[in-house]
Amino acid sequence: MDGFAVIDAFVDGERVDAAALKHALSEPAGRDYLVDLWLLREGVQEEMKADTAAPPVTLPTRSPRNWLYAAAMFVCLVGGYAIGYQMSGPGSPPAPVTPPVTASQPASPAPAPAPLAAPVPTRVITVQFAADTTSGGGD
Amino acid sequence: MVDSVNNYSRQVFLPLESRVTDVERFYADQRDGVFRYLRRIVGGPDAARDLTQEVFLRVSRAGMPDASEVGRRAWVFKIARNLALNHVRNGHRRPTPVELGEIVVPATQELSIAMRTAIEALPVLDRDVFLLREMTGLSYEEIATACEVTIETVRSRLHQARQALRAALGPALGVREQRGVRCIAPHRDRDRYDS
């Protein structure tokens, strides 16, 4: 780094050693450097004017939509419960539990259940008594 | 019941609102500087806009650090610089097409084109230090924090960058010198806060 760095710092608003600055500016090259720094800065700033503006940024905020979704879900749950409660009635006995119908059962209607009775016999066994051997004589 | 709900609302919403407001205010102060810096590094305005958006989304997600205004500014530009370097590293950079051809370019525009080319030719750190100083007005201390180097490195890199630009733009600066010179400060978006 040459002795002109003090000119850079001076141009940038930094506190510099006065003697070093005087010494740097005592040379023609130092004065040329100072002028070129101003010209360079002016050129940069003119170029910046050509830039388009930065876009507005949408920062993430907590949207009320989430709260609406949650509220709608809550209303559906509570409403469904209330409607179901009213339909069944508060004092009515519980509905009979029907067995679930499985898909494997045939589509034809099931026969009506028969009244409770003894089943029809499938085979009749006739008992034939032999001659009474105990009531006769004989010793 | 109502009181407890209100207390809950305050607990839930107030920190968020204050944080967003803080970020928005900070964004309003720094937006243009971040965009200009990114524009020079990534090459095109569209990518620079996207990255500017990304910078402030990250800022809003992370929350503002408990630091001074100077520290916060350096922190934001550190995020911007890392995003830009990653963007370029991933091969997304699309240089702005400059067609000289037979078009007659005014002297000021000629300097602008030459300057853009010369800045792009600088080493990465020299370029970043120069842009952060001239386009955003960051102090040496802020630049050192943003680029993760020492203040002495900032001084030397800034001097090297200016020497290189001066050598590259010599004739164009000579033309400009004929119009005269004036003492101006680097561009600063925050002047109204420093006064």
Coordinates of C-alpha atoms in Angstrom, one line a residue:
Chain A
M1 CA 0.0 0.0 0.0
D2 CA 1.5 3.3 -1.0
G3 CA 1.3 6.6 0.9
F4 CA -1.9 7.6 -0.8
A5 CA -4.0 5.4 1.4
V6 CA -4.2 8.3 3.8
I7 CA -6.0 10.2 1.0
D8 CA -8.5 7.3 0.7
A9 CA -9.2 7.5 4.4
F10 CA -9.6 11.3 4.3
V11 CA -12.0 11.1 1.4
D12 CA -14.0 8.5 3.3
G13 CA -14.4 10.7 6.3
E14 CA -12.1 8.8 8.5
R15 CA -9.8 10.6 11.0
V16 CA -6.3 10.7 9.5
D17 CA -2.9 11.9 10.6
A18 CA -2.7 15.5 9.4
A19 CA 1.1 15.4 8.7
A20 CA 0.7 12.3 6.6
L21 CA -2.1 13.9 4.6
K22 CA -0.1 17.0 4.0
H23 CA 2.9 14.9 2.9
A24 CA 0.7 12.9 0.5
L25 CA -0.9 16.0 -0.9
S26 CA 2.4 17.7 -1.3
E27 CA 3.2 15.5 -4.2
P28 CA 1.5 16.1 -7.6
A29 CA 0.7 12.4 -7.8
G30 CA -1.2 12.6 -4.5
R31 CA -3.2 15.6 -5.7
D32 CA -4.0 13.8 -8.9
Y33 CA -5.1 10.8 -6.9
L34 CA -7.4 13.0 -4.8
V35 CA -9.1 14.5 -7.8
D36 CA -9.5 11.0 -9.4
L37 CA -11.2 9.8 -6.2
W38 CA -13.8 12.5 -6.5
L39 CA -14.3 11.8 -10.2
L40 CA -14.6 8.1 -9.5
R41 CA -17.2 8.7 -6.8
E42 CA -19.2 11.0 -9.0
G43 CA -19.2 8.4 -11.7
V44 CA -20.4 5.7 -9.3
Q45 CA -23.2 7.9 -8.1
E46 CA -24.3 8.9 -11.6
E47 CA -24.4 5.2 -12.5
M48 CA -26.5 4.5 -9.5
K49 CA -29.2 6.9 -10.7
A50 CA -29.8 4.6 -13.6
D51 CA -30.7 1.7 -11.3
T52 CA -34.3 0.9 -10.9
A53 CA -35.8 1.1 -7.4
A54 CA -35.8 -1.9 -5.1
P55 CA -39.0 -3.8 -4.9
P56 CA -41.4 -3.6 -2.0
V57 CA -40.9 -6.7 0.2
T58 CA -43.8 -8.5 1.7
L59 CA -42.8 -9.6 5.1
P60 CA -44.3 -12.7 6.5
T61 CA -47.0 -11.9 9.0
R62 CA -49.5 -14.1 10.9
S63 CA -52.4 -14.3 8.5
P64 CA -55.9 -14.1 9.9
R65 CA -56.8 -16.8 7.4
N66 CA -55.4 -19.5 9.7
W67 CA -57.6 -18.4 12.5
L68 CA -60.6 -18.5 10.1
Y69 CA -59.8 -22.1 9.2
A70 CA -59.5 -23.1 12.8
A71 CA -62.8 -21.3 13.7
A72 CA -64.7 -23.0 10.8
M73 CA -63.4 -26.4 11.9
F74 CA -64.4 -25.7 15.5
V75 CA -67.9 -24.6 14.4
C76 CA -68.4 -27.7 12.3
L77 CA -67.4 -30.0 15.2
V78 CA -69.5 -28.3 17.8
G79 CA -72.5 -27.9 15.4
G80 CA -72.3 -31.5 14.4
Y81 CA -72.2 -32.6 18.0
A82 CA -75.2 -30.4 18.9
I83 CA -77.3 -31.5 16.0
G84 CA -76.6 -35.1 16.7
Y85 CA -77.5 -34.6 20.4
Q86 CA -80.8 -32.9 19.5
M87 CA -81.7 -35.6 16.9
S88 CA -81.3 -38.4 19.4
G89 CA -83.0 -36.6 22.3
P90 CA -81.6 -36.2 25.7
G91 CA -83.8 -38.8 27.5
S92 CA -84.3 -41.4 24.8
P93 CA -82.8 -44.9 25.4
P94 CA -79.8 -45.7 23.3
A95 CA -80.5 -47.2 20.0
P96 CA -80.2 -51.0 19.7
V97 CA -77.0 -52.1 18.4
T98 CA -77.3 -54.0 15.2
P99 CA -74.6 -56.3 14.1
P100 CA -72.5 -55.0 11.3
V101 CA -73.3 -56.3 7.9
T102 CA -70.2 -57.7 6.2
A103 CA -69.7 -57.6 2.5
S104 CA -69.2 -61.4 2.3
Q105 CA -72.8 -62.1 3.1
P106 CA -75.1 -62.9 0.2
A107 CA -77.2 -60.2 -1.3
S108 CA -80.5 -62.2 -1.0
P109 CA -82.6 -61.4 2.0
A110 CA -82.0 -63.5 5.0
P111 CA -84.9 -65.9 6.1
A112 CA -87.0 -64.8 9.0
P113 CA -85.9 -66.3 12.2
A114 CA -88.1 -69.2 13.3
P115 CA -89.8 -69.2 16.7
L116 CA -88.0 -71.0 19.4
A117 CA -89.0 -74.7 19.1
A118 CA -87.4 -78.0 19.1
P119 CA -85.8 -78.9 15.8
V120 CA -87.4 -81.3 13.5
P121 CA -85.9 -84.8 14.0
T122 CA -83.9 -86.1 11.2
R123 CA -84.1 -89.8 12.2
V124 CA -86.6 -91.6 14.3
I125 CA -85.4 -94.4 16.5
T126 CA -88.1 -96.9 17.5
V127 CA -87.5 -98.8 20.7
Q128 CA -89.0 -102.3 20.8
F129 CA -89.1 -104.0 24.2
A130 CA -88.3 -107.7 24.4
A131 CA -90.3 -110.3 26.4
D132 CA -90.3 -109.8 30.2
T133 CA -88.0 -112.3 31.6
T134 CA -88.2 -111.1 35.1
S135 CA -91.9 -111.6 35.8
G136 CA -92.2 -115.2 34.9
G137 CA -91.4 -118.2 37.1
G138 CA -88.3 -120.0 36.9
D139 CA -85.9 -120.3 39.5
Chain B
M1 CA -62.7 -14.8 30.5
V2 CA -62.6 -11.7 28.2
D3 CA -59.6 -10.4 30.2
S4 CA -57.7 -13.6 29.9
V5 CA -58.4 -13.7 26.2
N6 CA -57.1 -10.1 25.8
N7 CA -54.1 -10.9 27.9
Y8 CA -53.4 -13.9 25.7
S9 CA -53.8 -11.8 22.6
R10 CA -51.3 -9.3 23.9
Q11 CA -48.8 -12.0 24.7
V12 CA -49.2 -13.6 21.3
F13 CA -49.5 -10.7 18.9
L14 CA -47.7 -7.7 20.4
P15 CA -44.1 -9.1 20.2
L16 CA -44.7 -10.2 16.6
E17 CA -46.2 -6.8 15.6
S18 CA -43.3 -4.9 17.2
R19 CA -40.8 -7.2 15.5
V20 CA -42.4 -6.8 12.1
T21 CA -42.6 -3.0 12.5
D22 CA -38.9 -2.9 13.5
V23 CA -37.9 -5.0 10.5
E24 CA -40.1 -2.9 8.2
R25 CA -38.6 0.3 9.4
F26 CA -35.1 -1.1 9.0
Y27 CA -36.0 -2.4 5.6
A28 CA -37.2 0.9 4.5
D29 CA -33.9 2.4 5.5
Q30 CA -31.7 -0.2 3.9
R31 CA -33.7 -1.6 1.0
D32 CA -32.2 0.6 -1.8
G33 CA -28.6 0.1 -0.6
V34 CA -29.0 -3.6 -0.5
F35 CA -30.6 -3.7 -3.9
R36 CA -27.9 -1.6 -5.5
Y37 CA -25.2 -3.7 -4.0
L38 CA -26.8 -6.9 -5.1
R39 CA -27.5 -5.5 -8.5
R40 CA -23.8 -5.0 -9.1
I41 CA -22.9 -8.4 -7.9
V42 CA -25.5 -10.6 -9.5
G43 CA -25.7 -8.6 -12.7
G44 CA -29.5 -8.2 -13.3
P45 CA -32.3 -6.3 -11.7
D46 CA -34.6 -9.3 -11.5
A47 CA -32.2 -11.5 -9.6
A48 CA -31.2 -8.5 -7.4
R49 CA -34.9 -8.0 -6.5
D50 CA -35.4 -11.6 -5.6
L51 CA -32.3 -11.6 -3.5
T52 CA -33.3 -8.3 -1.8
Q53 CA -36.6 -10.0 -0.9
E54 CA -34.7 -13.0 0.4
V55 CA -32.4 -10.9 2.5
F56 CA -35.3 -9.3 4.3
L57 CA -37.2 -12.5 4.6
R58 CA -34.3 -13.9 6.4
V59 CA -34.0 -10.8 8.6
S60 CA -37.6 -11.0 9.5
R61 CA -37.4 -14.7 10.3
A62 CA -34.3 -14.4 12.4
G63 CA -35.4 -11.2 14.1
M64 CA -33.3 -8.1 14.5
P65 CA -30.1 -8.7 16.6
D66 CA -29.7 -6.7 19.8
A67 CA -27.1 -4.5 18.3
S68 CA -26.6 -0.8 17.4
E69 CA -27.8 0.6 14.1
V70 CA -24.3 0.2 12.8
G71 CA -24.1 -3.5 13.9
R72 CA -27.5 -4.2 12.3
R73 CA -26.5 -2.6 9.0
A74 CA -23.3 -4.6 8.9
W75 CA -25.3 -7.8 9.7
V76 CA -27.8 -7.2 6.9
F77 CA -25.1 -6.6 4.4
K78 CA -23.3 -9.7 5.6
I79 CA -26.4 -11.7 4.8
A80 CA -26.7 -10.0 1.5
R81 CA -23.1 -10.6 0.6
N82 CA -23.3 -14.3 1.5
L83 CA -26.5 -14.7 -0.5
A84 CA -25.0 -13.0 -3.5
L85 CA -21.8 -15.0 -3.4
N86 CA -23.8 -18.2 -3.2
H87 CA -25.9 -17.0 -6.1
V88 CA -22.9 -16.4 -8.2
R89 CA -21.2 -19.5 -7.1
N90 CA -24.2 -21.6 -8.2
G91 CA -23.8 -20.1 -11.7
H92 CA -26.9 -18.0 -11.8
R93 CA -25.1 -14.8 -12.7
R94 CA -26.3 -13.3 -15.9
P95 CA -24.2 -10.3 -16.8
T96 CA -26.2 -7.4 -18.1
P97 CA -25.8 -7.4 -21.9
V98 CA -23.9 -4.4 -23.1
E99 CA -24.1 -3.9 -26.8
L100 CA -21.8 -1.1 -28.0
G101 CA -22.0 -1.9 -31.7
E102 CA -22.6 1.2 -33.8
I103 CA -24.6 3.0 -31.1
V104 CA -23.2 6.4 -30.3
V105 CA -22.8 6.4 -26.5
P106 CA -22.7 9.7 -24.6
A107 CA -19.5 10.4 -22.6
T108 CA -21.2 9.9 -19.3
Q109 CA -22.8 6.6 -20.4
E110 CA -19.4 5.5 -21.8
L111 CA -17.9 6.1 -18.4
S112 CA -20.7 4.2 -16.8
I113 CA -20.2 1.2 -19.0
A114 CA -16.4 1.3 -18.6
M115 CA -16.9 1.6 -14.8
R116 CA -19.2 -1.4 -14.7
T117 CA -16.8 -3.5 -16.6
A118 CA -13.9 -2.4 -14.5
I119 CA -15.7 -3.1 -11.2
E120 CA -16.6 -6.6 -12.5
A121 CA -13.0 -7.3 -13.2
L122 CA -11.9 -6.5 -9.6
P123 CA -11.1 -9.4 -7.2
V124 CA -14.2 -10.4 -5.2
L125 CA -13.2 -8.8 -1.9
D126 CA -11.9 -5.6 -3.5
R127 CA -15.2 -5.3 -5.4
D128 CA -17.3 -5.9 -2.4
V129 CA -15.4 -3.5 -0.2
F130 CA -15.6 -0.8 -2.9
L131 CA -19.3 -1.3 -3.6
L132 CA -20.2 -1.3 0.1
R133 CA -18.3 1.9 0.6
E134 CA -19.4 3.8 -2.5
M135 CA -22.9 2.5 -3.1
T136 CA -24.2 2.0 0.4
G137 CA -22.0 4.3 2.4
L138 CA -21.0 1.8 5.0
S139 CA -18.1 2.8 7.3
Y140 CA -14.9 0.9 7.4
E141 CA -16.0 -0.8 10.6
E142 CA -19.3 -1.9 9.0
I143 CA -17.6 -3.2 5.9
A144 CA -15.1 -5.2 8.0
T145 CA -18.0 -6.9 9.8
A146 CA -20.0 -7.5 6.7
C147 CA -17.0 -9.0 4.8
E148 CA -15.6 -10.7 7.9
V149 CA -12.2 -9.1 7.6
T150 CA -10.2 -6.6 9.7
I151 CA -10.5 -2.8 9.3
E152 CA -6.9 -2.7 8.0
T153 CA -7.8 -5.2 5.3
V154 CA -10.7 -2.9 4.4
R155 CA -8.3 0.0 4.1
S156 CA -5.8 -1.8 1.9
R157 CA -8.5 -3.5 -0.3
L158 CA -10.3 -0.3 -0.8
H159 CA -7.1 1.4 -1.9
Q160 CA -6.2 -1.4 -4.2
A161 CA -9.7 -1.3 -5.8
R162 CA -9.5 2.4 -6.4
Q163 CA -6.1 2.2 -7.8
A164 CA -7.3 -0.5 -10.2
L165 CA -10.3 1.4 -11.2
R166 CA -8.3 4.5 -11.7
A167 CA -5.9 2.7 -14.0
A168 CA -8.8 1.1 -15.9
L169 CA -10.8 4.3 -16.3
G170 CA -7.9 6.7 -16.9
P171 CA -9.0 8.1 -20.2
A172 CA -12.7 8.3 -19.2
L173 CA -11.8 10.1 -15.9
G174 CA -9.7 12.5 -17.9
V175 CA -12.7 13.4 -20.0
R176 CA -14.8 13.9 -16.9
E177 CA -12.1 16.0 -15.3
Q178 CA -12.6 18.6 -18.0
R179 CA -16.1 19.2 -16.7
G180 CA -14.7 20.1 -13.3
V181 CA -14.8 18.2 -10.0
R182 CA -16.7 18.6 -6.7
C183 CA -16.4 17.2 -3.3
I184 CA -19.1 14.7 -2.6
A185 CA -19.7 12.1 0.1
P186 CA -20.4 8.5 -0.8
H187 CA -24.0 7.7 -1.3
R188 CA -25.8 7.1 2.0
D189 CA -29.4 6.1 2.5
R190 CA -29.3 6.9 6.2
D191 CA -28.2 10.5 6.2
R192 CA -31.4 11.7 7.7
Y193 CA -30.7 9.5 10.7
D194 CA -27.2 10.5 11.2
S195 CA -27.7 14.2 11.4

